[in-house]
PDB file of C-alpha atoms in Angstrom:
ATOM      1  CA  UNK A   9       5.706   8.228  -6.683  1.00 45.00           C
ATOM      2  CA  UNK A  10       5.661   7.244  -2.787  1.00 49.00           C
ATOM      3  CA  UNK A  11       6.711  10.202  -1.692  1.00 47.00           C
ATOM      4  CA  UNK A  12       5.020   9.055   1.987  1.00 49.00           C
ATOM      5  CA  UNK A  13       3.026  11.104   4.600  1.00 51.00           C
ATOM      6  CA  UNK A  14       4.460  11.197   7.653  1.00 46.00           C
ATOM      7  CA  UNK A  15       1.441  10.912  10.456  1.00 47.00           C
ATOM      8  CA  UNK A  16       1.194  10.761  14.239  1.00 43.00           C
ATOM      9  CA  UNK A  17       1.273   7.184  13.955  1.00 45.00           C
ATOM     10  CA  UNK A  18       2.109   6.278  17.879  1.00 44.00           C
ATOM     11  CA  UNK A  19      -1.363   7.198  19.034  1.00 42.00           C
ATOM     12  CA  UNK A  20      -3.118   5.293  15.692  1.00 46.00           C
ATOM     13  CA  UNK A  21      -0.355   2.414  16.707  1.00 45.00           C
ATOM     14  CA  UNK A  22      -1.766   2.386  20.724  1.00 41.00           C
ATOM     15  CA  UNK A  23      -5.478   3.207  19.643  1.00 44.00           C
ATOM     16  CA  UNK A  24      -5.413  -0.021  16.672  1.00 47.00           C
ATOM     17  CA  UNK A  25      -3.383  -2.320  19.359  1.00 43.00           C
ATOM     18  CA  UNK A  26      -6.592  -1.554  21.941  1.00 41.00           C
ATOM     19  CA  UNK A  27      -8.990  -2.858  19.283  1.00 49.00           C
ATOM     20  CA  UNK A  28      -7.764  -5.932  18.867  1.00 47.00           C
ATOM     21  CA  UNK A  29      -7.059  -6.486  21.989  1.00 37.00           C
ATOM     22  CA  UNK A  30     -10.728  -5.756  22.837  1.00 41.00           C
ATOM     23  CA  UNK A  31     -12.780  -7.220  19.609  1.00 47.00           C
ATOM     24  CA  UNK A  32     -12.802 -10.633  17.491  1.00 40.00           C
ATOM     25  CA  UNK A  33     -11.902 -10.578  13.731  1.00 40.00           C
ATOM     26  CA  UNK A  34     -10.368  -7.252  13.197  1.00 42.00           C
ATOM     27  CA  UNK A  35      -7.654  -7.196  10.589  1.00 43.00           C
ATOM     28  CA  UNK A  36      -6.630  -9.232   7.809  1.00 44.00           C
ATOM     29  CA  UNK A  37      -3.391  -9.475   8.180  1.00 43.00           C
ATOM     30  CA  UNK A  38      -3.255 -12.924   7.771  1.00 44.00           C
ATOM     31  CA  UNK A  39      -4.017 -13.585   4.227  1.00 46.00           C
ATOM     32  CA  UNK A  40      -2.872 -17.024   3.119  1.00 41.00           C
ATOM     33  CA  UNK A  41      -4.885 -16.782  -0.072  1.00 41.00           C
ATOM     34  CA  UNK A  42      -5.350 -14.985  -3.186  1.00 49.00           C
ATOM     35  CA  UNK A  43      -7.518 -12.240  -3.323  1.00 47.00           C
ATOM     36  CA  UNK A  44     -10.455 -12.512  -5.146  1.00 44.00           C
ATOM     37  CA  UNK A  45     -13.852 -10.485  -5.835  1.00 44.00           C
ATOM     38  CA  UNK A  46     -15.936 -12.797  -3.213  1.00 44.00           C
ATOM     39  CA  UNK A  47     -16.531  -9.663  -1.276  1.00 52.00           C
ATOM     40  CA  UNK A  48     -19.501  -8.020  -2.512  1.00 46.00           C
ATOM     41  CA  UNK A  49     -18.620  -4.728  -0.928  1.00 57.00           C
ATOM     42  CA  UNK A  50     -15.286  -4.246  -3.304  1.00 64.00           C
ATOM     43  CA  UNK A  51     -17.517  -5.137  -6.654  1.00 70.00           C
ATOM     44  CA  UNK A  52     -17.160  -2.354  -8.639  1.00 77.00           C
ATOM     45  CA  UNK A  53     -14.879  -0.772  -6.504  1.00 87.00           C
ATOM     46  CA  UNK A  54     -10.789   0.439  -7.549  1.00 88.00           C
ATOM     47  CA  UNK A  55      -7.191   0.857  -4.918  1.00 93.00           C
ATOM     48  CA  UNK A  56      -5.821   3.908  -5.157  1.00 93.00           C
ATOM     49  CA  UNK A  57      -2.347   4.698  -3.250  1.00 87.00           C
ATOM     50  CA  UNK A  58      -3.047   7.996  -1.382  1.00 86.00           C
ATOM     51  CA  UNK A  59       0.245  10.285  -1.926  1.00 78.00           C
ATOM     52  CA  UNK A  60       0.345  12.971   1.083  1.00 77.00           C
ATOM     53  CA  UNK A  61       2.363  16.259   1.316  1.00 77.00           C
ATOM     54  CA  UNK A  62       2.816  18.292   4.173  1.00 79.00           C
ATOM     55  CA  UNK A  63       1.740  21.544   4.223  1.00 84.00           C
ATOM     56  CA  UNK A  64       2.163  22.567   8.015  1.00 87.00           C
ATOM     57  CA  UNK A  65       5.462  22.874   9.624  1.00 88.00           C
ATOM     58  CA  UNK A  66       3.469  23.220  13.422  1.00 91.00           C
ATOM     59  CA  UNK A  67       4.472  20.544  15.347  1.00 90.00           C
ATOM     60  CA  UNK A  68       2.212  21.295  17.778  1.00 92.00           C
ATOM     61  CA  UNK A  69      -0.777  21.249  15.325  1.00 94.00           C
ATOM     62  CA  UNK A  70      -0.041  17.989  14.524  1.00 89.00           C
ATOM     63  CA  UNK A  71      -0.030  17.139  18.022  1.00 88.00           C
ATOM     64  CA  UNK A  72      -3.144  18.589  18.861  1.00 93.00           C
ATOM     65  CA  UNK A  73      -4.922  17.049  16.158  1.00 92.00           C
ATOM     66  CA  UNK A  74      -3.023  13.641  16.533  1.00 88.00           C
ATOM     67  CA  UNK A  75      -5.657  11.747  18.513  1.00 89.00           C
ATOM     68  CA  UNK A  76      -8.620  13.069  16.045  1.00 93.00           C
ATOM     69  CA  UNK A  77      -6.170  12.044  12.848  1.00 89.00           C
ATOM     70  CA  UNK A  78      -6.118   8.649  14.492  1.00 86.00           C
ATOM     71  CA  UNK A  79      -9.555   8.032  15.129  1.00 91.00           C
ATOM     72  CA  UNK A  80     -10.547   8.956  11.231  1.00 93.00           C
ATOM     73  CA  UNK A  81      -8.114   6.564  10.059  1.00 90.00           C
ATOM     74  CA  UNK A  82      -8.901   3.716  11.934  1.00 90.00           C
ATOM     75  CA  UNK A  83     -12.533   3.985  11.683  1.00 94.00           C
ATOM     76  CA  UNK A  84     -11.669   4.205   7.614  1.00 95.00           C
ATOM     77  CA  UNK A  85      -9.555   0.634   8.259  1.00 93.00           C
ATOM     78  CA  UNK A  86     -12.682  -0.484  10.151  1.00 93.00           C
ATOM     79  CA  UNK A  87     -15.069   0.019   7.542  1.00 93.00           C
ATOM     80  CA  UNK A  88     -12.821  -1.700   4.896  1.00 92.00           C
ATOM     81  CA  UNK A  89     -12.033   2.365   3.412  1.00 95.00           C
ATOM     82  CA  UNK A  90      -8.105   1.974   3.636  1.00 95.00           C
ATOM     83  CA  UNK A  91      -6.309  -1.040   3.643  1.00 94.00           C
ATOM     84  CA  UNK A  92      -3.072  -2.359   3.437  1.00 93.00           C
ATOM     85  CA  UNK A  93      -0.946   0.130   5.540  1.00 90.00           C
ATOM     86  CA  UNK A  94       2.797   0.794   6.315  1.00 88.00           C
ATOM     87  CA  UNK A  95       4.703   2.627   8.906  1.00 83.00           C
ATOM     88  CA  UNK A  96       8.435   3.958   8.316  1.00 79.00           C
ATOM     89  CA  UNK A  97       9.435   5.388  12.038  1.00 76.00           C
ATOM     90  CA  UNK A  98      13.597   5.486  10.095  1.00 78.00           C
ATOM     91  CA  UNK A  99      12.992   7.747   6.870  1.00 71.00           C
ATOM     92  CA  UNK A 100      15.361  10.380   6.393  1.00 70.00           C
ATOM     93  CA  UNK A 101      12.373  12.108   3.472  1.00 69.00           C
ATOM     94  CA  UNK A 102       9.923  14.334   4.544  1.00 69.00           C
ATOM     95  CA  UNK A 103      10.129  14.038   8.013  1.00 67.00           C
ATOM     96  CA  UNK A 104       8.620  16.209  10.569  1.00 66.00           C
ATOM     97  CA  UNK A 105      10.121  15.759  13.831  1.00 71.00           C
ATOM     98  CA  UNK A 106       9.537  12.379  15.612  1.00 72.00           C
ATOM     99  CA  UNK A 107       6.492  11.377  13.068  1.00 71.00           C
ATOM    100  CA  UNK A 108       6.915   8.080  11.091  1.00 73.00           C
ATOM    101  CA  UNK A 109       6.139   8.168   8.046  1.00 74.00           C
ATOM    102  CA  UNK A 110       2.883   5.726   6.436  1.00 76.00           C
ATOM    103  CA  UNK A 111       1.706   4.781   3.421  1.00 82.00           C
ATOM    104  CA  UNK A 112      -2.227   3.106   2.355  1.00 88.00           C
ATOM    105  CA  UNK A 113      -4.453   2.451   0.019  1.00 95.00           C
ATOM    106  CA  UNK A 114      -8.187   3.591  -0.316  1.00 96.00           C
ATOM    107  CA  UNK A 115     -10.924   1.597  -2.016  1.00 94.00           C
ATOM    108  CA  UNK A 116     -13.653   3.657  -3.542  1.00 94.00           C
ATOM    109  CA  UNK A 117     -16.091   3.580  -6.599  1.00 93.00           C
ATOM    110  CA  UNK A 118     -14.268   6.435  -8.096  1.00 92.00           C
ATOM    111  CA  UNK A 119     -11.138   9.122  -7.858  1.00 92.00           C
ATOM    112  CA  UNK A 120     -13.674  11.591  -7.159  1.00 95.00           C
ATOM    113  CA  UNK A 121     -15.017   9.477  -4.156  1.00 96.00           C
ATOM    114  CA  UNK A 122     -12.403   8.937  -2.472  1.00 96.00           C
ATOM    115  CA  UNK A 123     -11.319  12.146  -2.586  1.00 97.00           C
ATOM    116  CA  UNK A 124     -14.772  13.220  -1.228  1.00 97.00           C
ATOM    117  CA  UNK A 125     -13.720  10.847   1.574  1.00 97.00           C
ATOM    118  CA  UNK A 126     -10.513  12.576   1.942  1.00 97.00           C
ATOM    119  CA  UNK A 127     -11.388  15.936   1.892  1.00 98.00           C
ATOM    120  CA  UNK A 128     -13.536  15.386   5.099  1.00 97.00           C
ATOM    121  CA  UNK A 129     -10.596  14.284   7.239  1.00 96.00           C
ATOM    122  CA  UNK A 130      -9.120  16.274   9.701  1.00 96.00           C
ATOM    123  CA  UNK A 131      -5.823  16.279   8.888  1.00 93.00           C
ATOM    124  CA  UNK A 132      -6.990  17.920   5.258  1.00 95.00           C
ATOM    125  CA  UNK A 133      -9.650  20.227   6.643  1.00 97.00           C
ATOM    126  CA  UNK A 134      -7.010  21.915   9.324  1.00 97.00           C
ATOM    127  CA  UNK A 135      -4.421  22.782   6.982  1.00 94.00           C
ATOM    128  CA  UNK A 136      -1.713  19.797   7.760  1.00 90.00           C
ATOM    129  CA  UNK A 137      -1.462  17.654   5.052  1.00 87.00           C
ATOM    130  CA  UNK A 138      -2.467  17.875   0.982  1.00 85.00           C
ATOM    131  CA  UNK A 139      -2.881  14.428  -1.216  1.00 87.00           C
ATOM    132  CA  UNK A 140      -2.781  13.349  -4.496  1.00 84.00           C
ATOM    133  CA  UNK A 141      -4.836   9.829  -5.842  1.00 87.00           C
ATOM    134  CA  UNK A 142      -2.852   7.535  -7.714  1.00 83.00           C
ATOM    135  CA  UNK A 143      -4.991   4.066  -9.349  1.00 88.00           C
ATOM    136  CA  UNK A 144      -2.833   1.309  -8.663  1.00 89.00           C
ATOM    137  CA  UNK A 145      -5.914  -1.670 -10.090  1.00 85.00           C
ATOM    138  CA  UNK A 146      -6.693  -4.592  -7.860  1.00 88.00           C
ATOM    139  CA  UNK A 147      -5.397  -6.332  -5.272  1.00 91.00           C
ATOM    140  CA  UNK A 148      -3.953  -9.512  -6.842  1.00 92.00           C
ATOM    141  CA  UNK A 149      -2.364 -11.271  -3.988  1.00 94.00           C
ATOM    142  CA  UNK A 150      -2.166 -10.194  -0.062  1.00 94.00           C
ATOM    143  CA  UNK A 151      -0.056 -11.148   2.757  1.00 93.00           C
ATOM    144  CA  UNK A 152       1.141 -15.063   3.204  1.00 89.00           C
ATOM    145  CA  UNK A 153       1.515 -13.615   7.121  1.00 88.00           C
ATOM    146  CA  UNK A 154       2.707 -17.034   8.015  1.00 89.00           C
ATOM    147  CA  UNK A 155       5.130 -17.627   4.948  1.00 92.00           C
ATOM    148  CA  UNK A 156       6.518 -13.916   5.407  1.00 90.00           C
ATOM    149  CA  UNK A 157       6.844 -15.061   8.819  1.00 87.00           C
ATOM    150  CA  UNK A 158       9.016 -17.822   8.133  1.00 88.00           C
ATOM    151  CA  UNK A 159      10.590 -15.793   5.384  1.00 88.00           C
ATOM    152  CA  UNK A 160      12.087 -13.532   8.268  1.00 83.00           C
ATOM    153  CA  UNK A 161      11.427 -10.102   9.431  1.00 73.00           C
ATOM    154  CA  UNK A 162      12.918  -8.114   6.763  1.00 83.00           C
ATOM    155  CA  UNK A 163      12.517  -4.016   5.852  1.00 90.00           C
ATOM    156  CA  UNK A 164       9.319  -3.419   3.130  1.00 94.00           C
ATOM    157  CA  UNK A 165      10.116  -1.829  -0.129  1.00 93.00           C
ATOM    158  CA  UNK A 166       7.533  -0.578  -1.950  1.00 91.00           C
ATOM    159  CA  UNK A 167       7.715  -1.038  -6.148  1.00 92.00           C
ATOM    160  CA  UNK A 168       6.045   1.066  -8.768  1.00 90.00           C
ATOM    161  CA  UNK A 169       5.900  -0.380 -11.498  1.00 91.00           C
ATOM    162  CA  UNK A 170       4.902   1.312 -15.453  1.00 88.00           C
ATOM    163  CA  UNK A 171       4.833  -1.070 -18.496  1.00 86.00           C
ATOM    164  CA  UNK A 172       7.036   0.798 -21.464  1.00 86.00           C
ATOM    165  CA  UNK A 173       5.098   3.019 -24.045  1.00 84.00           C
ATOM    166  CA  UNK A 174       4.403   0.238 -27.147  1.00 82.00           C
ATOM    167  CA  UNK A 175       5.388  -2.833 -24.852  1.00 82.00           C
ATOM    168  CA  UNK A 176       3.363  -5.257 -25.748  1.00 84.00           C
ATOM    169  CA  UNK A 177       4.319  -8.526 -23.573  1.00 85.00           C
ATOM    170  CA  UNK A 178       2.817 -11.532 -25.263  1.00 90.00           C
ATOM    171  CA  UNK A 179       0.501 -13.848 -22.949  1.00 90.00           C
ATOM    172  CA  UNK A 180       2.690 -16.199 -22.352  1.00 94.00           C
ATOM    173  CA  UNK A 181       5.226 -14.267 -20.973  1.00 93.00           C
ATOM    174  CA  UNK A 182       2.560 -12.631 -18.636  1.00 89.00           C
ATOM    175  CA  UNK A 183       1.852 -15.950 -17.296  1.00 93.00           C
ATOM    176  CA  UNK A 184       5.331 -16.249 -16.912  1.00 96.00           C
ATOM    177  CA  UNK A 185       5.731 -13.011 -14.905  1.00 94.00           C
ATOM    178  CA  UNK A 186       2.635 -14.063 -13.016  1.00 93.00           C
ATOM    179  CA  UNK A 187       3.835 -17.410 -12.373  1.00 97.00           C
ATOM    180  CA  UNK A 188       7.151 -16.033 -10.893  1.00 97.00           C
ATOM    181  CA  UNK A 189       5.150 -13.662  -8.745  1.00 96.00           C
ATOM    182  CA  UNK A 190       3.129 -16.437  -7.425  1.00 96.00           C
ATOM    183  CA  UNK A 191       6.450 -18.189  -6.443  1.00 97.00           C
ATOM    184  CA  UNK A 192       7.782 -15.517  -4.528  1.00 97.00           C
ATOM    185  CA  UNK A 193       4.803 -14.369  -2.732  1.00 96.00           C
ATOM    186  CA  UNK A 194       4.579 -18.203  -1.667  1.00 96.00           C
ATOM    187  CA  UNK A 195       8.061 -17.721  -0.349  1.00 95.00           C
ATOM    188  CA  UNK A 196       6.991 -14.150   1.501  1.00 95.00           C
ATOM    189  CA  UNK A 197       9.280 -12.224  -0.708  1.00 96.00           C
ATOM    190  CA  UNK A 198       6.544  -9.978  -2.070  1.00 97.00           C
ATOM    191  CA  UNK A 199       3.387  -9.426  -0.354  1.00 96.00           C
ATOM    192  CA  UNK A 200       0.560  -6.936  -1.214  1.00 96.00           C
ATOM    193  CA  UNK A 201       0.066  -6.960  -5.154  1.00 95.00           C
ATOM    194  CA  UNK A 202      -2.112  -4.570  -7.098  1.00 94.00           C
ATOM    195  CA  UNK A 203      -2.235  -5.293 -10.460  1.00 85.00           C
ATOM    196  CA  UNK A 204      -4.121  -3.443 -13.191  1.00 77.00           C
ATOM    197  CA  UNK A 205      -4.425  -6.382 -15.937  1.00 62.00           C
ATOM    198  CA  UNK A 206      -5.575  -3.938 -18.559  1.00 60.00           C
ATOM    199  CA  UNK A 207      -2.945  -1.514 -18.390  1.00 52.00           C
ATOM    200  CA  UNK A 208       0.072  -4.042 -19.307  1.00 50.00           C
ATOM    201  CA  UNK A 209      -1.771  -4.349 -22.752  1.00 51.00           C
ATOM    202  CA  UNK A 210      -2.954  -0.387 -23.281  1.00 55.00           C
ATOM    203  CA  UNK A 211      -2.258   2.601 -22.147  1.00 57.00           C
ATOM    204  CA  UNK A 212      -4.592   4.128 -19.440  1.00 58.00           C
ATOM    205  CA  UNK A 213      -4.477   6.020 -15.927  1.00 54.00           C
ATOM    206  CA  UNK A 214      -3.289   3.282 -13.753  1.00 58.00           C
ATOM    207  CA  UNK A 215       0.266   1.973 -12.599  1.00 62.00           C
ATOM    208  CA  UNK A 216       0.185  -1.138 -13.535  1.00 81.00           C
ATOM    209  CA  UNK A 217       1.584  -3.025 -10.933  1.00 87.00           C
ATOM    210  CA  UNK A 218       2.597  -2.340  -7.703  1.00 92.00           C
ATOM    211  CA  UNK A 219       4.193  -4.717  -4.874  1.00 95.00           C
ATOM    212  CA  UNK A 220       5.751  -4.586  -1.672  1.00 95.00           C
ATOM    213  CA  UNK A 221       9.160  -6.597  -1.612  1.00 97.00           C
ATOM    214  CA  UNK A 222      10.501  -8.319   1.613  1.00 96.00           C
ATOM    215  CA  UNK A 223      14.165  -8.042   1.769  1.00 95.00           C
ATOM    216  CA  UNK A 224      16.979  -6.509   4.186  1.00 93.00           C
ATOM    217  CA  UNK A 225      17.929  -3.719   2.305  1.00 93.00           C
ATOM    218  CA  UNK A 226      17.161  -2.199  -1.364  1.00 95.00           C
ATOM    219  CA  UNK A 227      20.145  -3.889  -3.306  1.00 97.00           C
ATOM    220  CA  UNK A 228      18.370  -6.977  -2.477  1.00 97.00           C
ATOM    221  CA  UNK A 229      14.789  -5.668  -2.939  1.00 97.00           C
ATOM    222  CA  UNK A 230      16.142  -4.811  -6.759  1.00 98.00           C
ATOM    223  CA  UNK A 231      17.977  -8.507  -7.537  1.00 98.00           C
ATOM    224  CA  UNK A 232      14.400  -9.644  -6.704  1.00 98.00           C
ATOM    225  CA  UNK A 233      12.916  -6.788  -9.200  1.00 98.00           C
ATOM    226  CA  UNK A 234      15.879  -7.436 -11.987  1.00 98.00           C
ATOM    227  CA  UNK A 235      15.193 -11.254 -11.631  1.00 98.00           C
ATOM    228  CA  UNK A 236      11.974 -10.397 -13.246  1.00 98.00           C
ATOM    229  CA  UNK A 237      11.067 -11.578 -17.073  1.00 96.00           C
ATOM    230  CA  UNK A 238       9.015  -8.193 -17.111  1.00 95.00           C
ATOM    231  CA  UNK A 239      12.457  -6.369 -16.642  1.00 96.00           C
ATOM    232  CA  UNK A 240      14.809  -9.044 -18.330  1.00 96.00           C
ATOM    233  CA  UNK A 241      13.061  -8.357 -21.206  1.00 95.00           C
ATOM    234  CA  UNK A 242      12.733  -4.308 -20.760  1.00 93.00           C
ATOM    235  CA  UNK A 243       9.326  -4.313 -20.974  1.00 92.00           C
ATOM    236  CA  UNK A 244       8.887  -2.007 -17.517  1.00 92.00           C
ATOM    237  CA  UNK A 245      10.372   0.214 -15.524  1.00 93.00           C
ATOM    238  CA  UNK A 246      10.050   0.149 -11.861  1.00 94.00           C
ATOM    239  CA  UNK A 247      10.814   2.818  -8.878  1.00 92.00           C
ATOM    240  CA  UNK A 248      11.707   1.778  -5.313  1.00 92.00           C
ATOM    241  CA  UNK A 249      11.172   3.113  -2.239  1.00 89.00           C
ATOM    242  CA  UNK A 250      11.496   1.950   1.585  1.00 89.00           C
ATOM    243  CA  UNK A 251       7.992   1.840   3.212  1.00 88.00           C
ATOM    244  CA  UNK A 252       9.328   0.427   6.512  1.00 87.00           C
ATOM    245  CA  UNK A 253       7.481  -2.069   8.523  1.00 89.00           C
ATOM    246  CA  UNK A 254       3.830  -3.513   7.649  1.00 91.00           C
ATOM    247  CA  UNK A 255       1.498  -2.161   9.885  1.00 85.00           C
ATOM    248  CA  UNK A 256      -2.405  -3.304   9.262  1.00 85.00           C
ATOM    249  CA  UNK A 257      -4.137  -5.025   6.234  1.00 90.00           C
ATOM    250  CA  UNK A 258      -7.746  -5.798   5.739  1.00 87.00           C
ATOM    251  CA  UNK A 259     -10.739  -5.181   8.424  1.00 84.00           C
ATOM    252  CA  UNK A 260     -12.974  -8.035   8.665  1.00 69.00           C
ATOM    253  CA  UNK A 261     -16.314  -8.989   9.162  1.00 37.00           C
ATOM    254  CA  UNK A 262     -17.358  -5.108   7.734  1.00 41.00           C
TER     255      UNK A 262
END
């Protein structure tokens, strides 16, 4: 599913490090707490995990356009558009030259919005990069930045995860899945959870969970996956793929 765009991501790196350097109470990259719909701006509001494929193998069109790609982007993080971002500066997929590779998600009331959103970017209008929407639900819990922290600086692995066709896990074992989740985001195991709560009892659109897994390498990112009651019990089916490094979370004060 995360087949990941790579991006000029240097210049968004340098022009996002400025920022904060020059402003109070950017990013949320410190969330300690579970999310929750508080924020009037998200009411109504669904994630969706923007898939990008290149279509351009100009280098120096990227280039050209790098600084204007940049800018779009972060003034999306600023106004709370895209969230929850991750750089991969090692992948061996997709790669075009020296360009890491990211991955986000976009809030928006609908698919068709945020593709409206999309469509007026830079890197779309020029030719560079295509995208596909994927609903991923809501963001359960966020980053435990001081936990993960303490957890040690690991790799990311990003987990998509599909409840089986006619699975039907009882409540109590989805408080027992949820429970477990809760434990090992309080560790800083996992970090970034979007859960779509309908979608483990019916069929719909949506993935209906995805996390990001803290570990040093994908064997271990799986034991943490397989240790699951959702997967002891075959009841869904995940894929895994390195995201790299987290990069920026939630703007606040927007």
């Amino acid at each position: 599913m995360f087949k990941i765009l790579p991006l000029f991501l240097f210049s968004l790196f340098l022009l996002s490090c400025g920022n904060e350097a020059s402003k109070k109470g950017e990013e949320d990259s410190t969330t300690t707490s579970v999310a929750t719909d508080d924020d009037a701006s998200r009411v109504g509001y669904s994630n969706y995990a923007v898939i990008w494929t290149w279509t351009t193998e100009n280098v120096q069109l990227v280039y050209d356009n790098s600084v204007e790609v940049a800018n779009e982007l972060t003034e999306l993080w600023k106004k709370g558009v895209v969230e929850n971002a991750y750089y991969d500066s090692e992948s061996k997929e997709e790669r075009l030259e020296y360009f890491p590779n990211i991955a986000f998600f976009i809030l928006a009331p609908s698919a068709e919005n945020a593709g409206i959103i999309l469509d007026e970017l830079t890197i779309v209008r020029k030719g560079i990069a295509t995208y596909s929407l994927h609903p991923v639900g809501q963001l359960w819990l966020g980053r435990n930045e001081d936990v993960v922290r303490k957890y040690g600086i690991t790799k990311s692995f990003v987990t998509i995860w599909t409840t089986r066709d006619g699975a039907k896990p009882s409540p109590e074992l989805i408080q027992t899945q949820n429970d477990e989740m809760l434990e090992l985001w309080n560790k800083g195991a996992v970090e970034n959870v979007y859960f779509d709560f309908e979608g483990t009892h019916s069929n719909n659109s949506k993935t209906d969970f995805v996390f990001f897994v803290n570990a040093d390498s994908e064997q271990a990112a799986r034991s943490i996956c397989n240790a699951l009651p959702f997967t002891k019990e075959n009841l869904a089916t995940y894929k895994i793929k390195e995201a790299g490094v987290f990069w920026m979370g939630q703007y606040k004060n927007r």
